[in-house]
Short mmCIF file of C-alpha atoms in Angstrom, two decimals:
data_model
loop_
_atom_site.label_atom_id
_atom_site.label_comp_id
_atom_site.label_asym_id
_atom_site.label_seq_id
_atom_site.Cartn_x
_atom_site.Cartn_y
_atom_site.Cartn_z
CA MET V 292 0.40 0.22 0.31
CA ASN V 293 1.49 3.65 -0.76
CA LYS V 294 1.92 6.27 1.65
CA PHE V 295 -1.03 8.05 0.51
CA ALA V 296 -3.73 4.72 0.86
CA ARG V 297 -2.26 4.14 3.71
CA PHE V 298 -2.66 7.68 5.53
CA ILE V 299 -6.30 7.60 3.89
CA SER V 300 -6.93 4.37 5.57
CA ILE V 301 -5.29 5.36 8.84
CA THR V 302 -7.43 8.28 9.10
CA LEU V 303 -10.38 7.08 8.26
CA THR V 304 -10.41 4.67 10.94
CA ASN V 305 -9.38 7.15 13.26
CA GLY V 306 -12.17 9.19 12.41
CA CYS V 307 -14.66 6.36 12.95
CA TYR V 308 -13.61 6.05 16.31
CA VAL V 309 -13.89 9.92 17.14
CA LEU V 310 -17.21 9.79 15.41
CA GLY V 311 -18.22 7.25 17.44
CA GLY V 312 -16.81 8.57 20.90
CA LEU V 313 -18.49 11.85 19.88
CA VAL V 314 -22.22 10.52 19.08
CA LEU V 315 -21.71 8.30 22.52
CA PHE V 316 -20.99 11.53 24.67
CA LYS V 317 -24.12 13.06 23.01
CA VAL V 318 -25.73 10.48 24.16
CA ILE V 319 -24.69 10.52 27.74
CA LEU V 320 -25.39 14.01 27.43
CA GLY V 321 -29.33 13.08 26.88
CA GLY V 322 -29.57 13.78 23.41
CA SER V 323 -32.19 11.83 22.06
CA SER V 324 -32.01 13.16 18.56
CA ILE V 325 -29.15 14.94 16.12
CA SER V 326 -30.13 17.38 13.71
CA LYS V 327 -28.90 17.31 9.97
CA LYS V 328 -26.70 20.32 10.92
CA GLU V 329 -24.80 18.28 14.16
CA LEU V 330 -24.79 15.35 12.14
CA ILE V 331 -22.71 16.99 9.46
CA SER V 332 -20.35 18.94 11.94
CA LEU V 333 -19.56 15.80 14.09
CA ILE V 334 -18.61 14.18 10.85
CA LEU V 335 -16.14 16.89 9.61
CA VAL V 336 -14.60 16.99 13.24
CA SER V 337 -14.39 13.23 13.12
CA ILE V 338 -12.82 13.39 9.32
CA LEU V 339 -10.26 16.60 10.46
CA CYS V 340 -9.36 15.02 14.20
CA GLY V 341 -8.56 11.83 12.20
CA ALA V 342 -6.50 13.28 9.52
CA LEU V 343 -4.68 15.22 12.31
CA GLN V 344 -3.93 12.13 14.90
CA THR V 345 -2.22 10.55 11.37
CA LEU V 346 -0.05 13.24 10.53
CA CYS V 347 0.87 13.58 14.35
CA PHE V 348 1.08 10.03 15.93
CA SER V 349 1.40 7.29 12.86
CA GLY V 350 5.01 8.39 12.24
CA LEU V 351 3.77 7.97 8.71
CA ILE V 352 4.48 12.05 7.68
CA ILE V 353 6.30 13.52 10.71
CA LYS V 354 9.02 10.87 11.38
CA LYS V 355 11.28 11.89 13.85
CA LEU V 356 9.62 14.26 17.14
CA ALA V 357 9.09 13.44 20.66
CA TYR V 358 5.95 12.61 22.13
CA CYS V 359 5.44 15.87 23.74
CA TRP V 360 5.98 18.11 20.91
CA ARG V 361 3.18 15.77 18.63
CA THR V 362 0.95 16.26 21.34
CA ALA V 363 1.73 19.93 21.45
CA ILE V 364 0.77 20.35 17.97
CA PHE V 365 -1.68 18.01 17.91
CA GLY V 366 -3.51 20.22 20.47
CA VAL V 367 -2.82 23.58 19.12
CA VAL V 368 -4.04 22.50 15.59
CA LEU V 369 -7.08 20.75 16.98
CA LEU V 370 -8.14 23.71 19.17
CA ALA V 371 -7.93 26.22 15.96
CA VAL V 372 -10.11 23.60 13.52
CA LEU V 373 -12.28 22.93 16.70
CA SER V 374 -13.08 26.74 16.94
CA VAL V 375 -13.90 27.43 13.13
CA ILE V 376 -16.23 24.73 13.36
CA ALA V 377 -17.62 25.50 16.54
CA VAL V 378 -18.30 29.34 15.24
CA SER V 379 -19.66 27.66 11.76
CA PHE V 380 -21.87 25.23 12.87
CA GLY V 381 -23.38 27.53 16.28
CA TRP V 382 -22.18 25.60 19.12
CA PHE V 383 -22.04 27.89 21.36
CA PRO V 384 -22.34 31.63 21.74
CA ALA V 385 -19.27 33.13 19.60
CA ASN V 386 -19.35 36.49 20.96
CA GLN V 387 -19.26 35.35 24.88
CA LEU V 388 -16.12 35.35 26.33
CA GLY V 389 -17.15 33.04 28.92
CA ALA V 390 -18.25 30.38 26.44
CA TRP V 391 -14.91 30.34 24.64
CA ALA V 392 -13.34 29.92 28.81
CA THR V 393 -15.54 26.99 29.01
CA PHE V 394 -15.11 25.79 25.28
CA ALA V 395 -11.32 25.73 25.87
CA ALA V 396 -11.20 24.40 29.62
CA ALA V 397 -12.92 21.17 28.40
CA PHE V 398 -10.64 20.98 25.42
CA LEU V 399 -7.43 20.65 27.18
CA ALA V 400 -9.07 18.84 30.02
CA THR V 401 -10.19 16.11 27.60
CA LEU V 402 -6.45 16.85 25.72
CA LEU V 403 -4.85 15.99 29.19
CA VAL V 404 -6.81 13.24 30.27
CA VAL V 405 -6.27 11.37 26.49
CA THR V 406 -2.91 11.90 26.39
CA ALA V 407 -2.56 10.76 30.10
CA ILE V 408 -4.25 7.25 29.40
CA PHE V 409 -2.15 7.16 25.96
CA GLN V 410 1.12 7.49 28.52
CA LEU V 411 0.04 4.99 31.05
CA TYR V 412 -0.63 2.24 28.24
CA TYR V 413 2.70 3.01 26.50
CA ARG V 414 4.37 2.28 30.06
CA HIS V 415 2.26 -0.62 31.07
CA ARG V 416 3.02 -2.48 27.66
CA SER V 417 6.93 -1.23 28.23
CA LYS V 418 7.35 -2.65 31.62
CA LYS V 419 5.59 -6.04 30.02
CA TYR V 420 7.95 -6.46 26.95
CA ASN V 421 10.67 -5.68 29.49
CA GLU V 422 9.87 -8.32 31.88
CA GLN V 423 9.68 -10.77 29.01
CA LEU V 424 12.70 -9.51 27.83
CA ASP V 425 14.64 -10.21 31.20
CA GLN V 426 13.09 -13.94 31.13
CA TYR V 427 14.13 -14.28 27.60
CA HIS V 428 17.41 -13.56 28.47
CA THR V 429 17.39 -15.59 31.65
CA LYS V 430 16.53 -18.50 29.76
CA GLN V 431 19.28 -18.16 26.68
CA ASN V 432 21.75 -17.54 29.78
CA GLY V 433 20.66 -20.56 31.60
CA ALA V 434 20.76 -22.51 28.18
CA GLU V 435 23.98 -21.45 27.40
CA MET O 29 25.66 -11.33 -0.86
CA ARG O 30 21.94 -9.61 0.21
CA LEU O 31 20.09 -9.12 3.16
CA TYR O 32 17.73 -11.76 3.00
CA GLU O 33 20.74 -14.21 2.42
CA LEU O 34 22.37 -13.20 5.77
CA GLU O 35 19.21 -12.84 7.56
CA GLU O 36 18.64 -16.87 6.82
CA ARG O 37 22.25 -17.53 7.75
CA LEU O 38 22.28 -15.72 10.78
CA THR O 39 18.49 -16.39 12.39
CA PRO O 40 19.53 -19.83 13.91
CA ARG O 41 22.04 -17.30 16.24
CA GLU O 42 19.51 -15.27 17.55
CA PHE O 43 19.75 -12.53 15.13
CA MET O 44 16.75 -11.14 13.59
CA ARG O 45 15.19 -8.76 10.70
CA VAL O 46 13.97 -5.20 12.37
CA SER O 47 13.87 -3.03 8.96
CA LYS O 48 14.12 -3.05 5.37
CA SER O 49 18.14 -2.16 6.21
CA MET O 50 19.27 -4.05 9.38
CA ILE O 51 19.65 -7.03 11.46
CA ILE O 52 20.02 -6.82 15.07
CA ASN O 53 21.56 -9.57 17.52
CA PHE O 54 18.66 -10.18 19.76
CA ASP O 55 20.58 -11.18 22.77
CA GLN O 56 22.55 -7.50 22.85
CA VAL O 57 18.76 -5.91 23.09
CA ARG O 58 18.39 -4.37 26.76
CA ALA O 59 15.25 -2.58 26.54
CA LEU O 60 12.07 -2.41 24.63
CA GLN O 61 8.89 0.26 24.05
CA PRO O 62 6.27 0.50 22.43
CA ASP O 63 6.67 3.32 19.31
CA LEU O 64 4.39 5.34 17.23
CA GLY O 65 2.73 3.54 14.62
CA GLY O 66 2.50 -0.26 15.90
CA ARG O 67 6.96 0.31 16.10
CA MET O 68 8.81 -0.83 18.36
CA ARG O 69 11.93 1.08 20.09
CA LEU O 70 14.96 -1.18 20.51
CA THR O 71 17.80 -0.28 23.30
CA MET O 72 21.07 -1.85 22.51
CA SER O 73 23.96 -2.93 25.07
CA ASN O 74 26.18 0.01 23.09
CA GLY O 75 23.31 2.70 23.96
CA GLU O 76 22.12 2.47 20.46
CA ILE O 77 17.98 2.98 20.55
CA VAL O 78 16.64 0.81 16.90
CA VAL O 79 13.60 1.41 15.78
CA ALA O 80 11.83 -2.29 14.60
CA ASN O 81 9.14 -1.68 12.00
CA ARG O 82 5.49 -2.48 12.33
CA GLN O 83 5.96 -5.59 9.78
CA TYR O 84 8.72 -6.72 12.44
CA VAL O 85 7.16 -6.23 15.85
CA SER O 86 5.10 -9.50 15.57
CA SER O 87 8.50 -11.53 15.14
CA ILE O 88 9.71 -9.80 17.88
CA LYS O 89 6.52 -10.54 20.27
CA ALA O 90 6.77 -14.17 19.32
CA LYS O 91 9.98 -14.55 20.24
CA LEU O 92 9.06 -13.30 23.53
CA GLY O 93 6.01 -15.29 23.75
CA LEU O 94 3.74 -12.23 23.57
#
């Protein structure tokens, strides 16, 4: 599969996960129905978020960059993208500073929680791999 | 000699392919870390960090019994 096809494939997969999460979030917030306009905005967010995730975290485009910088770039660009979509689709009153502050705080909190979850996951996997590696070396040394 | 020919000769001696252009001695791997995009970072005994590509990670996991 060439790079472009892989980019699209990973973006669509990530986009589907994001869309599923957003719809679930909407349901949890008490939404019993979703308007066409809301659905279009969620699909747009999912695709753009998926593309940004692929760009920043897949290693396909940005090959050598520390994880913290990838997260920072992702966060800043995603916040800008979400701000444009929020204004375009009227998610909240754009002329109210309080609404913007709540939006930014919610975004930052979500980003921090998701980043923390991924960090914990990577540390857990690292620990497991290294335990298995130690066992492997012990077995090899015992065999010699 | 091609790399895959070298790989065939060295596999019984704990050497394994980790990318299109690299074969490593697995006995000299000191630490493992998952990396982005399904890859894996291997820290060698000399401190060098090698990144194993996605397609070769499964053979590393199989070697470790994961």
